């Protein structure tokens, strides 16, 4: 039974067996190979949020939230409903501007950049609600998503099917997401789990370096969840993944770093073990709110 | 394009090509007018059917193309088609660019009403100022020529030229629809949010579609001015914007041949309700029949005439057909 | 500009603006609360004007009443018409896309215009104001101002205040405001949303009809008179913000003044001025001046 919200005593006491999921590497804070200068290698931060605040009139949705996404890791953000997770992801992706604070993508300040601009710079996003093209085939969904990376709008006489770049990128993305058998199906006819897979495939089609995933496991059965977690584990290498999720088992299995949010602020940000043993987190969820 | 659609389209154009052989001047004149409306409808189909932008001010671009034809023509001599036609198309496209740049900042119902209001602006410009000859309109003194090759004064020549333009616009939009640009427009229509999330800046695409659409409407207006030799402010009236919207919905949104069908169906409906042979004295109240037909078509033909075979199939064979997957808009 | 002329133009602008507000308020309510784009709203205004023309002799003969009796009968008929029209036609439009609403209400305009042509003919008709309102008021030494125009302003102002009262002080008004922001919630609270919509629609139609009736002596009745009112009302709704009564009032007064003084100073550009104004405002605020409320 999957908890849809954090409730009493649901924080996993021990990590479940990691048979299906490859061992998660320790957060690389210090390189294993000492350099001649004996300085630890800087972590490869792909996306950084600095002190992000968002107000709606008198309501403070986010208050001074900071986080950093490193290459090769899954960084999970958890919290109760209304904690500000959606707002955070929307600010990082560029859909809402912050009231104050900065967002840096691959070292560049993108706070003033629109969402399409950030996407072109290497930021991918999946949505909590399926944001697909239901009347197109699965393949066309992926191809159109891939086309964003190689837009050539001037060649009006050439069919889009001749754009080899988008065609091959689409095939790859669909294959990685496990959709090879379904390429010709109209996307609107897919099962919910398959649509979530497509959601990820479209995210991957432009080969982004940072992935912002908003509840990719929502509404999935056990088998589909396993498949998705395997995919995420595989995607870790080379990417930085932000994962907003309610499924605590999955989060504790796959994440290297977990940020816990309550009422718009970060109350803890640590490794899974650190979170499990954190007094603040226990107070927030097991004690008085 | 699937085979049946290609064959259907080819048949329509073949029929149009052969039509003048079998009819007199009234028929040629009427079908020339309908073909011009079809070009006009195709321009709106690009906006509404392909991109999902509901524009209620398309008549402005039509009217500007028409007025440009008259205003740019020199007094005494016949202008050359080679520069006059592009000039008129560019004039409409320019106004479309300006209107689009402002209107596309709005969405949904606001967008519909803003486009309507900008069309009204153009309407009052020619209606109230001496610029466009006021309510009386202005006459085109001499029709444009292409050297000694084309004399557009002859109705059959004009018919042939219009048919050529229609085929050209149809072909252009068909190619555009399956190009990367056209697919991007389709994506914007189906899910603009996802387009932006993957990295498409949607505003330039929409603006480009708006401008191209305006240019094509201007082409239709140009042809209309040449045909009638006369322009007046009613060519920019919002009733015309409404009429062309009805045409593409009646024909079937999202299909180029829908624009063709709709233009023909609408024009024939008008002729039918206006005909005194059928309605006698009541024919002067033809708006009543037209209005009721419009209402009926929205209720009974939700996918337009193009969707009629599909609707009948569902009725006769039960609901076992998959929803149409529109890879191409033709 | 002479002061008394200025005053006259101001009064004209006020009267025009308030009248437009009355019609536009119905449009913005129907749009904001039911989500329906109603192109036939101008036809309601036209129906009101023609009712003032056609009903006066009938009411005079049967009820022996005069101007106010005609108004009362007109309003009752309008509300009845609103009820029937909502039930028979508009209720089908709530769930439909904007495009279908645009088309169906456009078809309705054509139907109404032809019915008007069949029932009342195509000529222009004047409508006489009642005797006790037909006089003029002195403004200074030379200028006078028609009392009837002041009456129009008065009626519109009274209705505006009445609307304000209903919206802010009554349960019905509260339900209407709630319905405009969250339809499903209102339904789940057990409020009969169908009844609410019918009331709002009938009120919107009634107000437009009343505006037409009251304005008839000044505007006369003529074919297609609803057209220009419709477009201006859409401009008002867009400038003011869909669903916002406050916005409609402000926008209507703004347009009343721009149009009236525009005609005085730049007669040829007057028609275009209103649209230029709209373009400028939308550049600044793409969602209109106020959000719904």
Coordinates of C-alpha atoms in Angstrom, one line a residue, chain C residues 70-255:
Chain C
X70 CA -44.8 50.5 -21.3
X71 CA -41.4 50.2 -19.6
X72 CA -42.8 47.9 -17.0
X73 CA -44.5 45.6 -19.5
X74 CA -41.4 45.6 -21.5
X75 CA -39.2 44.5 -18.6
X76 CA -41.7 41.7 -17.7
X77 CA -41.7 40.5 -21.3
X78 CA -37.9 40.7 -21.4
X79 CA -37.5 38.6 -18.3
X80 CA -39.9 36.0 -19.6
X81 CA -38.1 36.0 -22.9
X82 CA -34.8 35.6 -21.0
X83 CA -36.1 32.6 -19.0
X84 CA -37.4 30.9 -22.1
X85 CA -34.3 31.7 -24.2
X86 CA -32.0 30.4 -21.6
X87 CA -33.9 27.2 -21.2
X88 CA -34.4 26.6 -24.9
X89 CA -31.1 27.7 -26.3
X90 CA -28.4 29.2 -24.1
X91 CA -28.3 26.3 -21.6
X92 CA -26.8 24.2 -24.4
X93 CA -24.0 26.6 -24.8
X94 CA -22.5 26.3 -21.3
X95 CA -20.3 23.3 -21.9
X96 CA -19.5 24.1 -25.5
X97 CA -16.3 25.6 -26.8
X98 CA -16.1 29.4 -27.4
X99 CA -16.1 28.8 -31.1
X100 CA -19.4 27.0 -31.1
X101 CA -20.9 29.7 -28.8
X102 CA -19.7 32.4 -31.2
X103 CA -21.3 30.6 -34.2
X104 CA -24.6 29.8 -32.5
X105 CA -25.1 33.2 -31.1
X106 CA -24.1 34.7 -34.5
X107 CA -26.8 32.6 -36.1
X108 CA -29.2 33.9 -33.4
X109 CA -28.4 37.5 -34.5
X110 CA -29.4 36.7 -38.0
X111 CA -32.7 35.1 -36.8
X112 CA -33.5 38.0 -34.6
X113 CA -32.8 40.6 -37.3
X114 CA -35.1 38.8 -39.7
X115 CA -37.8 38.4 -37.1
X116 CA -37.6 42.1 -36.5
X117 CA -37.8 42.7 -40.3
X118 CA -40.9 40.5 -40.5
X119 CA -42.7 42.0 -37.5
X120 CA -41.7 45.6 -37.5
X121 CA -40.5 46.3 -41.0
X122 CA -37.3 47.9 -42.3
X123 CA -38.0 51.6 -41.9
X124 CA -36.5 53.9 -39.3
X125 CA -38.9 55.0 -36.7
X126 CA -38.8 57.7 -34.1
X127 CA -40.0 57.1 -30.6
X128 CA -41.5 60.1 -28.7
X129 CA -40.5 60.6 -25.1
X130 CA -43.3 61.1 -22.6
X131 CA -44.5 64.7 -22.4
X132 CA -43.4 65.3 -18.8
X133 CA -39.8 64.4 -19.8
X134 CA -39.7 66.0 -23.1
X135 CA -38.7 69.5 -22.0
X136 CA -35.3 71.1 -21.6
X137 CA -33.3 72.4 -18.7
X138 CA -31.5 75.7 -18.9
X139 CA -27.7 75.7 -18.5
X140 CA -26.5 79.2 -18.1
X141 CA -27.9 81.9 -20.4
X142 CA -28.1 80.4 -23.8
X143 CA -27.7 76.7 -23.7
X144 CA -30.3 74.1 -22.7
X145 CA -30.1 70.4 -22.1
X146 CA -32.8 67.8 -22.9
X147 CA -34.5 66.6 -19.7
X148 CA -34.9 63.1 -21.2
X149 CA -31.2 62.6 -21.5
X150 CA -30.8 63.4 -17.8
X151 CA -33.6 60.9 -17.2
X152 CA -31.6 58.2 -19.1
X153 CA -28.6 58.9 -17.0
X154 CA -30.7 58.8 -13.9
X155 CA -32.2 55.4 -14.8
X156 CA -28.8 53.9 -15.6
X157 CA -27.3 55.2 -12.4
X158 CA -30.2 53.9 -10.3
X159 CA -29.9 50.5 -11.9
X160 CA -26.1 50.5 -11.4
X161 CA -26.7 51.2 -7.7
X162 CA -29.3 48.6 -7.6
X163 CA -26.9 46.1 -9.0
X164 CA -24.2 47.1 -6.6
X165 CA -26.7 46.6 -3.7
X166 CA -27.8 43.1 -5.0
X167 CA -24.2 42.0 -5.5
X168 CA -22.8 43.1 -2.2
X169 CA -25.7 43.0 0.2
X170 CA -27.9 40.1 -0.8
X171 CA -27.6 36.3 -0.7
X172 CA -28.3 36.1 -4.4
X173 CA -25.5 38.5 -5.1
X174 CA -23.2 36.4 -3.0
X175 CA -24.1 33.2 -4.8
X176 CA -23.6 35.0 -8.2
X177 CA -20.1 36.2 -7.2
X178 CA -19.3 32.7 -5.9
X179 CA -20.6 31.1 -9.0
X180 CA -18.3 33.3 -11.1
X181 CA -15.2 32.1 -9.4
X182 CA -16.0 28.5 -8.7
X183 CA -18.9 26.8 -10.4
X184 CA -18.4 23.3 -9.1
X185 CA -18.0 24.4 -5.5
X186 CA -21.3 26.4 -5.6
X187 CA -23.0 23.3 -7.0
X188 CA -21.6 21.0 -4.4
X189 CA -22.9 23.4 -1.7
X190 CA -26.4 22.5 -2.9
X191 CA -27.1 25.7 -4.6
X192 CA -29.1 25.1 -7.7
X193 CA -26.7 26.3 -10.3
X194 CA -29.2 26.0 -13.1
X195 CA -31.6 28.3 -11.4
X196 CA -28.8 30.7 -10.7
X197 CA -27.7 30.8 -14.4
X198 CA -31.3 31.3 -15.5
X199 CA -31.7 34.3 -13.1
X200 CA -28.4 35.8 -14.2
X201 CA -29.2 35.3 -17.9
X202 CA -32.7 36.8 -17.5
X203 CA -31.3 39.7 -15.6
X204 CA -28.6 40.3 -18.2
X205 CA -31.2 40.2 -21.0
X206 CA -33.6 42.4 -19.0
X207 CA -31.1 45.0 -18.4
X208 CA -30.1 45.2 -22.0
X209 CA -33.7 45.4 -23.1
X210 CA -34.4 48.1 -20.6
X211 CA -31.4 50.1 -21.9
X212 CA -32.8 49.8 -25.4
X213 CA -36.2 50.9 -24.3
X214 CA -35.0 53.9 -22.4
X215 CA -32.6 54.9 -25.1
X216 CA -35.1 54.6 -28.0
X217 CA -36.4 58.2 -27.9
X218 CA -32.8 59.4 -28.4
X219 CA -31.5 56.7 -30.8
X220 CA -34.6 56.0 -32.8
X221 CA -35.2 52.4 -34.0
X222 CA -33.6 51.2 -37.2
X223 CA -32.3 47.9 -38.7
X224 CA -29.1 46.5 -37.4
X225 CA -29.0 49.0 -34.6
X226 CA -27.7 46.2 -32.3
X227 CA -24.5 45.8 -34.2
X228 CA -22.6 48.9 -33.2
X229 CA -23.7 48.5 -29.6
X230 CA -22.5 44.9 -29.5
X231 CA -19.0 45.7 -30.7
X232 CA -18.6 48.6 -28.3
X233 CA -19.8 46.4 -25.5
X234 CA -17.3 43.8 -26.3
X235 CA -14.6 46.4 -26.2
X236 CA -15.9 47.5 -22.8
X237 CA -15.9 44.0 -21.5
X238 CA -12.4 43.4 -22.8
X239 CA -11.0 46.6 -21.4
X240 CA -12.8 46.2 -18.1
X241 CA -11.9 42.6 -17.6
X242 CA -14.3 39.7 -18.2
X243 CA -16.7 39.2 -15.4
X244 CA -15.9 42.5 -13.6
X245 CA -18.8 44.9 -13.1
X246 CA -16.5 47.5 -11.7
X247 CA -14.3 47.2 -14.8
X248 CA -17.3 47.5 -17.1
X249 CA -18.4 50.7 -15.4
X250 CA -15.0 52.3 -15.6
X251 CA -14.4 51.2 -19.2
X252 CA -17.9 52.3 -20.3
X253 CA -17.4 55.8 -18.8
X254 CA -14.0 56.0 -20.4
X255 CA -15.3 55.1 -23.8

